[in-house]
Amino acid sequence: MIRRHLIIFIGLITCAAGYGAVYLVSTSQVRSLEEGPVPELAWLKDEFNLGEGEFKRICELHEAYLPQCREMCVKIDTQNAKLRTLLSDSTNVTAEADHLLLEAAKLRAECQAMMLKHFFEVSRTMSAAEGRRYLAFVQEKAFHASSGMHATNSPPNR
């Protein structure tokens, strides 16, 4: 009886160890990307078939773009807060509200132009075919009317 339990126990331990080994081997590439310096870009490497040099350059472009993006987001948020404050005390659209709306639209357009420039820089780092596919994906996600500029979206399907 004890021998049968010992054989079952050893079998279970062996199965668990085998599963763990297969899991670790099959997820090692993804885990190394996610533990890297820019895990938010890890999906790009696999999705767009990037080599190490291409991925490194895209990471550099991303790091250079982030401060500009953050600054623009602060400006847009500040402008939106001014507009919300003004509108919370208003019963109709004033000249000041019109002015704030125009300024907010100008900031969003500037932000979109900056994003588009960044997207084109990133696409030029990739092969021509993958660059076109990347541009189609990011333009759909960033400029689609229903998704908004700050929508969180999953990577494209192949």
Coordinates of N, CA and C in Angstrom, one line a residue:
M1 N 0.8 -1.2 0.0 CA 0.0 0.0 0.0 C 0.9 1.3 0.0
I2 N 1.9 1.3 0.9 CA 2.8 2.4 0.9 C 3.6 2.6 -0.4
R3 N 3.9 1.4 -0.9 CA 4.7 1.5 -2.2 C 3.9 2.1 -3.3
R4 N 2.6 1.7 -3.4 CA 1.7 2.3 -4.4 C 1.6 3.8 -4.2
H5 N 1.4 4.3 -3.0 CA 1.3 5.7 -2.7 C 2.6 6.4 -3.1
L6 N 3.7 5.8 -2.8 CA 5.0 6.4 -3.2 C 5.2 6.5 -4.7
I7 N 4.8 5.4 -5.4 CA 4.9 5.5 -6.9 C 4.0 6.6 -7.4
I8 N 2.8 6.7 -6.9 CA 1.8 7.8 -7.4 C 2.4 9.1 -7.0
F9 N 3.0 9.3 -5.9 CA 3.6 10.6 -5.4 C 4.7 10.9 -6.3
I10 N 5.6 10.0 -6.6 CA 6.8 10.2 -7.5 C 6.3 10.5 -8.9
G11 N 5.3 9.9 -9.4 CA 4.7 10.1 -10.7 C 4.2 11.6 -10.8
L12 N 3.4 12.0 -9.7 CA 2.9 13.4 -9.7 C 4.0 14.4 -9.7
I13 N 5.0 14.2 -8.9 CA 6.2 15.1 -8.8 C 6.9 15.2 -10.2
T14 N 7.0 14.0 -10.8 CA 7.7 14.0 -12.1 C 6.9 14.7 -13.2
C15 N 5.6 14.5 -13.1 CA 4.7 15.3 -14.1 C 4.8 16.8 -13.8
A16 N 4.7 17.2 -12.6 CA 4.8 18.6 -12.2 C 6.1 19.2 -12.7
A17 N 7.2 18.5 -12.5 CA 8.5 18.9 -12.9 C 8.6 19.0 -14.4
G18 N 8.1 18.1 -15.1 CA 8.0 18.1 -16.6 C 7.2 19.3 -17.1
Y19 N 6.1 19.5 -16.5 CA 5.2 20.6 -16.9 C 6.0 21.9 -16.7
G20 N 6.6 22.1 -15.5 CA 7.3 23.3 -15.2 C 8.5 23.5 -16.2
A21 N 9.2 22.5 -16.5 CA 10.3 22.6 -17.4 C 9.8 23.0 -18.8
V22 N 8.8 22.4 -19.3 CA 8.2 22.8 -20.6 C 7.7 24.2 -20.6
Y23 N 7.0 24.6 -19.5 CA 6.5 26.0 -19.4 C 7.7 27.0 -19.4
L24 N 8.7 26.7 -18.6 CA 9.8 27.7 -18.5 C 10.5 27.8 -19.9
V25 N 10.7 26.7 -20.6 CA 11.4 26.8 -21.9 C 10.5 27.5 -22.9
S26 N 9.2 27.2 -22.9 CA 8.4 27.8 -23.9 C 8.1 29.3 -23.7
T27 N 8.2 29.7 -22.5 CA 7.9 31.2 -22.2 C 9.2 32.0 -21.9
S28 N 10.3 31.4 -22.1 CA 11.6 32.1 -21.8 C 11.8 33.4 -22.6
Q29 N 11.5 33.3 -23.9 CA 11.7 34.5 -24.7 C 10.7 35.6 -24.3
V30 N 9.5 35.3 -24.1 CA 8.5 36.4 -23.6 C 8.9 36.9 -22.3
R31 N 9.3 36.1 -21.4 CA 9.7 36.5 -20.0 C 10.9 37.4 -20.1
S32 N 11.9 37.1 -20.9 CA 13.1 37.9 -21.0 C 12.7 39.3 -21.6
L33 N 11.8 39.4 -22.5 CA 11.4 40.7 -23.1 C 10.6 41.5 -22.0
E34 N 9.8 40.8 -21.2 CA 9.0 41.5 -20.2 C 9.8 41.9 -19.0
E35 N 10.9 41.3 -18.8 CA 11.8 41.7 -17.7 C 12.8 42.7 -18.2
G36 N 12.8 43.0 -19.5 CA 13.8 44.0 -20.0 C 13.4 45.4 -19.7
P37 N 14.2 46.3 -20.2 CA 14.0 47.7 -19.8 C 12.7 48.4 -20.3
V38 N 12.1 47.8 -21.4 CA 10.9 48.4 -21.9 C 9.8 47.3 -22.2
P39 N 9.3 46.7 -21.1 CA 8.3 45.6 -21.3 C 7.1 46.0 -22.1
E40 N 6.7 47.3 -22.1 CA 5.5 47.7 -22.8 C 5.7 47.6 -24.3
L41 N 7.0 47.4 -24.8 CA 7.2 47.2 -26.2 C 7.5 45.8 -26.6
A42 N 7.5 44.9 -25.6 CA 7.8 43.5 -25.8 C 7.0 42.9 -27.0
W43 N 5.7 43.2 -27.0 CA 4.9 42.6 -28.1 C 5.3 43.0 -29.5
L44 N 5.9 44.2 -29.6 CA 6.3 44.7 -30.9 C 7.4 43.8 -31.6
K45 N 8.3 43.3 -30.7 CA 9.4 42.5 -31.3 C 8.9 41.2 -32.0
D46 N 8.0 40.6 -31.3 CA 7.4 39.3 -31.9 C 6.4 39.6 -33.0
E47 N 5.5 40.6 -32.7 CA 4.5 40.9 -33.7 C 5.0 41.4 -35.1
F48 N 6.0 42.2 -35.0 CA 6.5 42.8 -36.3 C 7.9 42.2 -36.7
N49 N 8.2 41.0 -36.2 CA 9.4 40.3 -36.6 C 10.7 41.1 -36.5
L50 N 10.9 41.8 -35.4 CA 12.0 42.7 -35.3 C 13.3 42.0 -34.9
G51 N 14.4 42.3 -35.5 CA 15.7 41.8 -35.0 C 16.2 42.7 -33.8
E52 N 17.3 42.2 -33.2 CA 17.8 42.9 -32.0 C 18.1 44.4 -32.3
G53 N 18.7 44.7 -33.4 CA 19.0 46.1 -33.8 C 17.8 46.9 -34.0
E54 N 16.8 46.4 -34.7 CA 15.6 47.1 -34.9 C 14.9 47.4 -33.6
F55 N 14.8 46.4 -32.8 CA 14.1 46.5 -31.5 C 14.8 47.5 -30.6
K56 N 16.1 47.5 -30.6 CA 16.9 48.5 -29.8 C 16.6 49.9 -30.2
R57 N 16.6 50.1 -31.6 CA 16.4 51.4 -32.1 C 15.0 51.9 -31.8
I58 N 14.0 51.0 -31.8 CA 12.6 51.4 -31.5 C 12.5 51.7 -30.0
C59 N 13.2 51.0 -29.2 CA 13.3 51.3 -27.7 C 13.9 52.7 -27.5
E60 N 14.9 53.0 -28.3 CA 15.5 54.4 -28.1 C 14.5 55.5 -28.6
L61 N 13.8 55.2 -29.7 CA 12.8 56.2 -30.2 C 11.7 56.4 -29.1
H62 N 11.3 55.2 -28.5 CA 10.3 55.3 -27.5 C 10.7 56.1 -26.3
E63 N 11.9 55.9 -25.8 CA 12.4 56.6 -24.7 C 12.5 58.1 -25.0
A64 N 12.9 58.4 -26.2 CA 13.0 59.8 -26.6 C 11.6 60.5 -26.7
Y65 N 10.6 59.7 -27.1 CA 9.3 60.3 -27.3 C 8.5 60.4 -26.0
L66 N 8.7 59.6 -25.0 CA 8.0 59.6 -23.8 C 7.9 61.0 -23.1
P67 N 9.0 61.7 -22.9 CA 8.9 63.0 -22.2 C 8.1 64.0 -22.9
Q68 N 8.2 64.0 -24.3 CA 7.4 64.9 -25.1 C 5.9 64.5 -24.9
C69 N 5.6 63.2 -24.9 CA 4.2 62.7 -24.8 C 3.6 63.1 -23.4
R70 N 4.4 62.9 -22.4 CA 4.0 63.2 -21.0 C 3.7 64.7 -20.9
E71 N 4.6 65.5 -21.5 CA 4.4 67.0 -21.4 C 3.1 67.4 -22.2
M72 N 2.9 66.8 -23.3 CA 1.7 67.1 -24.0 C 0.4 66.7 -23.3
C73 N 0.5 65.5 -22.6 CA -0.7 65.1 -21.8 C -1.0 66.0 -20.7
V74 N 0.1 66.6 -20.1 CA -0.1 67.5 -19.0 C -0.8 68.8 -19.5
K75 N -0.3 69.2 -20.7 CA -0.9 70.4 -21.3 C -2.4 70.2 -21.6
I76 N -2.7 69.1 -22.2 CA -4.1 68.8 -22.6 C -5.0 68.6 -21.3
D77 N -4.5 67.9 -20.3 CA -5.2 67.8 -19.0 C -5.5 69.1 -18.4
T78 N -4.5 70.0 -18.4 CA -4.6 71.4 -17.8 C -5.7 72.1 -18.6
Q79 N -5.6 72.1 -19.9 CA -6.6 72.8 -20.7 C -8.0 72.3 -20.5
N80 N -8.1 70.9 -20.4 CA -9.4 70.3 -20.1 C -10.0 70.7 -18.7
A81 N -9.1 70.8 -17.8 CA -9.5 71.2 -16.4 C -10.0 72.7 -16.4
K82 N -9.3 73.5 -17.2 CA -9.8 74.9 -17.3 C -11.2 75.0 -17.9
L83 N -11.3 74.2 -18.9 CA -12.6 74.2 -19.6 C -13.7 73.6 -18.7
R84 N -13.4 72.5 -18.0 CA -14.4 72.0 -17.1 C -14.8 73.0 -16.0
T85 N -13.8 73.7 -15.5 CA -14.1 74.7 -14.4 C -15.0 75.8 -15.0
L86 N -14.6 76.3 -16.2 CA -15.4 77.4 -16.8 C -16.9 76.9 -17.1
L87 N -17.0 75.7 -17.6 CA -18.3 75.2 -18.0 C -19.2 74.8 -16.7
S88 N -18.5 74.5 -15.6 CA -19.3 74.1 -14.4 C -20.1 75.3 -13.9
D89 N -19.7 76.5 -14.2 CA -20.3 77.7 -13.7 C -21.1 78.4 -14.8
S90 N -21.2 77.8 -16.0 CA -21.9 78.5 -17.1 C -23.2 77.9 -17.4
T91 N -24.0 78.7 -18.0 CA -25.3 78.2 -18.5 C -25.4 78.3 -20.0
N92 N -24.4 78.9 -20.7 CA -24.3 78.9 -22.1 C -22.8 79.1 -22.5
V93 N -22.6 78.9 -23.8 CA -21.2 79.0 -24.4 C -20.8 80.5 -24.5
T94 N -19.7 80.8 -23.8 CA -19.2 82.2 -23.9 C -18.0 82.3 -24.8
A95 N -17.6 83.5 -25.1 CA -16.4 83.7 -25.9 C -15.2 83.0 -25.3
E96 N -15.1 83.0 -24.0 CA -14.0 82.4 -23.3 C -14.0 80.9 -23.4
A97 N -15.2 80.3 -23.4 CA -15.4 78.9 -23.6 C -14.9 78.5 -25.0
D98 N -15.4 79.3 -26.0 CA -15.0 79.1 -27.4 C -13.5 79.1 -27.5
H99 N -12.8 80.1 -26.9 CA -11.4 80.2 -26.9 C -10.7 79.0 -26.3
L100 N -11.2 78.5 -25.1 CA -10.6 77.3 -24.5 C -10.8 76.1 -25.3
L101 N -12.0 76.0 -26.0 CA -12.2 74.8 -26.9 C -11.3 74.8 -28.0
L102 N -11.0 76.0 -28.6 CA -10.1 76.1 -29.7 C -8.7 75.7 -29.3
E103 N -8.3 76.2 -28.1 CA -7.0 75.9 -27.6 C -6.8 74.4 -27.3
A104 N -7.9 73.8 -26.8 CA -7.8 72.3 -26.5 C -7.7 71.5 -27.8
A105 N -8.5 72.0 -28.8 CA -8.4 71.3 -30.1 C -7.0 71.4 -30.7
K106 N -6.4 72.6 -30.6 CA -5.1 72.8 -31.1 C -4.1 71.9 -30.4
L107 N -4.2 71.8 -29.1 CA -3.3 70.9 -28.4 C -3.4 69.5 -28.8
R108 N -4.7 69.0 -29.0 CA -4.9 67.6 -29.4 C -4.3 67.4 -30.8
A109 N -4.5 68.4 -31.7 CA -4.0 68.3 -33.0 C -2.4 68.2 -33.0
E110 N -1.8 69.0 -32.1 CA -0.4 69.0 -32.0 C 0.1 67.7 -31.5
C111 N -0.7 67.2 -30.5 CA -0.3 65.8 -30.0 C -0.4 64.8 -31.0
Q112 N -1.5 64.8 -31.8 CA -1.7 63.8 -32.9 C -0.6 63.9 -33.9
A113 N -0.2 65.1 -34.3 CA 0.9 65.3 -35.2 C 2.2 64.7 -34.7
M114 N 2.5 65.0 -33.4 CA 3.7 64.5 -32.7 C 3.6 62.9 -32.7
M115 N 2.5 62.3 -32.4 CA 2.4 60.9 -32.4 C 2.6 60.3 -33.8
L116 N 2.0 61.0 -34.8 CA 2.1 60.5 -36.2 C 3.6 60.5 -36.6
K117 N 4.3 61.6 -36.3 CA 5.7 61.7 -36.6 C 6.5 60.5 -35.9
H118 N 6.2 60.2 -34.7 CA 6.8 59.1 -34.0 C 6.5 57.8 -34.6
F119 N 5.2 57.6 -35.0 CA 4.9 56.4 -35.7 C 5.6 56.2 -37.0
F120 N 5.8 57.2 -37.7 CA 6.6 57.1 -39.0 C 8.0 56.8 -38.7
E121 N 8.6 57.4 -37.7 CA 10.0 57.1 -37.3 C 10.1 55.6 -37.0
V122 N 9.2 55.1 -36.2 CA 9.3 53.7 -35.8 C 9.1 52.8 -37.0
S123 N 8.2 53.1 -37.9 CA 7.9 52.3 -39.0 C 9.1 52.2 -39.9
R124 N 9.9 53.3 -40.0 CA 11.1 53.3 -40.9 C 12.2 52.4 -40.3
T125 N 12.1 52.0 -39.0 CA 13.1 51.1 -38.4 C 12.8 49.7 -38.8
M126 N 11.6 49.4 -39.2 CA 11.2 48.0 -39.6 C 11.4 47.8 -41.1
S127 N 11.2 46.5 -41.5 CA 11.2 46.2 -42.9 C 10.1 47.0 -43.5
A128 N 10.1 47.1 -44.9 CA 9.0 47.9 -45.5 C 7.6 47.3 -45.3
A129 N 7.5 46.0 -45.4 CA 6.2 45.3 -45.2 C 5.7 45.5 -43.8
E130 N 6.6 45.2 -42.8 CA 6.2 45.3 -41.4 C 6.0 46.7 -41.1
G131 N 6.7 47.7 -41.6 CA 6.5 49.1 -41.3 C 5.1 49.5 -41.8
R132 N 4.7 49.1 -43.0 CA 3.3 49.4 -43.5 C 2.3 48.8 -42.6
R133 N 2.5 47.6 -42.1 CA 1.5 46.9 -41.3 C 1.4 47.6 -39.9
Y134 N 2.6 48.0 -39.4 CA 2.6 48.7 -38.1 C 1.9 50.1 -38.3
L135 N 2.1 50.8 -39.3 CA 1.4 52.1 -39.5 C -0.1 51.9 -39.6
A136 N -0.5 50.9 -40.3 CA -1.9 50.6 -40.4 C -2.5 50.4 -39.0
F137 N -1.8 49.6 -38.2 CA -2.3 49.2 -36.9 C -2.4 50.5 -36.0
V138 N -1.3 51.2 -35.9 CA -1.2 52.4 -35.0 C -2.2 53.5 -35.4
Q139 N -2.3 53.7 -36.7 CA -3.2 54.7 -37.2 C -4.7 54.4 -36.9
E140 N -5.0 53.1 -37.0 CA -6.3 52.6 -36.7 C -6.6 52.8 -35.2
K141 N -5.7 52.5 -34.4 CA -5.9 52.6 -32.9 C -5.8 54.0 -32.4
A142 N -4.9 54.8 -32.9 CA -4.7 56.2 -32.4 C -5.7 57.2 -33.0
F143 N -6.1 57.0 -34.2 CA -6.9 58.0 -34.8 C -8.4 57.6 -35.2
H144 N -8.7 56.4 -34.8 CA -10.1 56.0 -35.0 C -11.0 56.7 -34.1
A145 N -12.1 57.2 -34.7 CA -13.1 58.1 -33.9 C -13.6 57.5 -32.7
S146 N -13.9 56.2 -32.6 CA -14.5 55.6 -31.5 C -13.5 55.2 -30.4
S147 N -12.2 55.1 -30.8 CA -11.2 54.6 -29.8 C -10.6 55.7 -29.0
G148 N -10.6 56.9 -29.5 CA -10.0 58.0 -28.7 C -8.4 57.9 -28.8
M149 N -7.8 59.0 -28.5 CA -6.3 59.1 -28.5 C -5.6 58.2 -27.5
H150 N -6.3 58.0 -26.4 CA -5.6 57.3 -25.3 C -6.2 55.9 -25.0
A151 N -6.9 55.3 -26.0 CA -7.5 54.0 -25.8 C -6.4 53.0 -25.6
T152 N -6.7 52.0 -24.8 CA -5.7 50.9 -24.6 C -6.2 49.8 -25.5
N153 N -5.3 49.4 -26.4 CA -5.7 48.4 -27.4 C -4.6 47.3 -27.4
S154 N -5.1 46.1 -27.9 CA -4.2 45.0 -28.0 C -3.4 45.0 -29.3
P155 N -2.4 44.2 -29.4 CA -1.6 44.1 -30.6 C -2.4 43.6 -31.8
P156 N -2.0 43.9 -33.0 CA -2.8 43.5 -34.2 C -2.7 42.0 -34.4
N157 N -3.7 41.5 -35.1 CA -3.7 40.1 -35.5 C -2.9 40.0 -36.8
R158 N -2.3 38.9 -37.0 CA -1.5 38.6 -38.2 C -2.4 38.2 -39.3

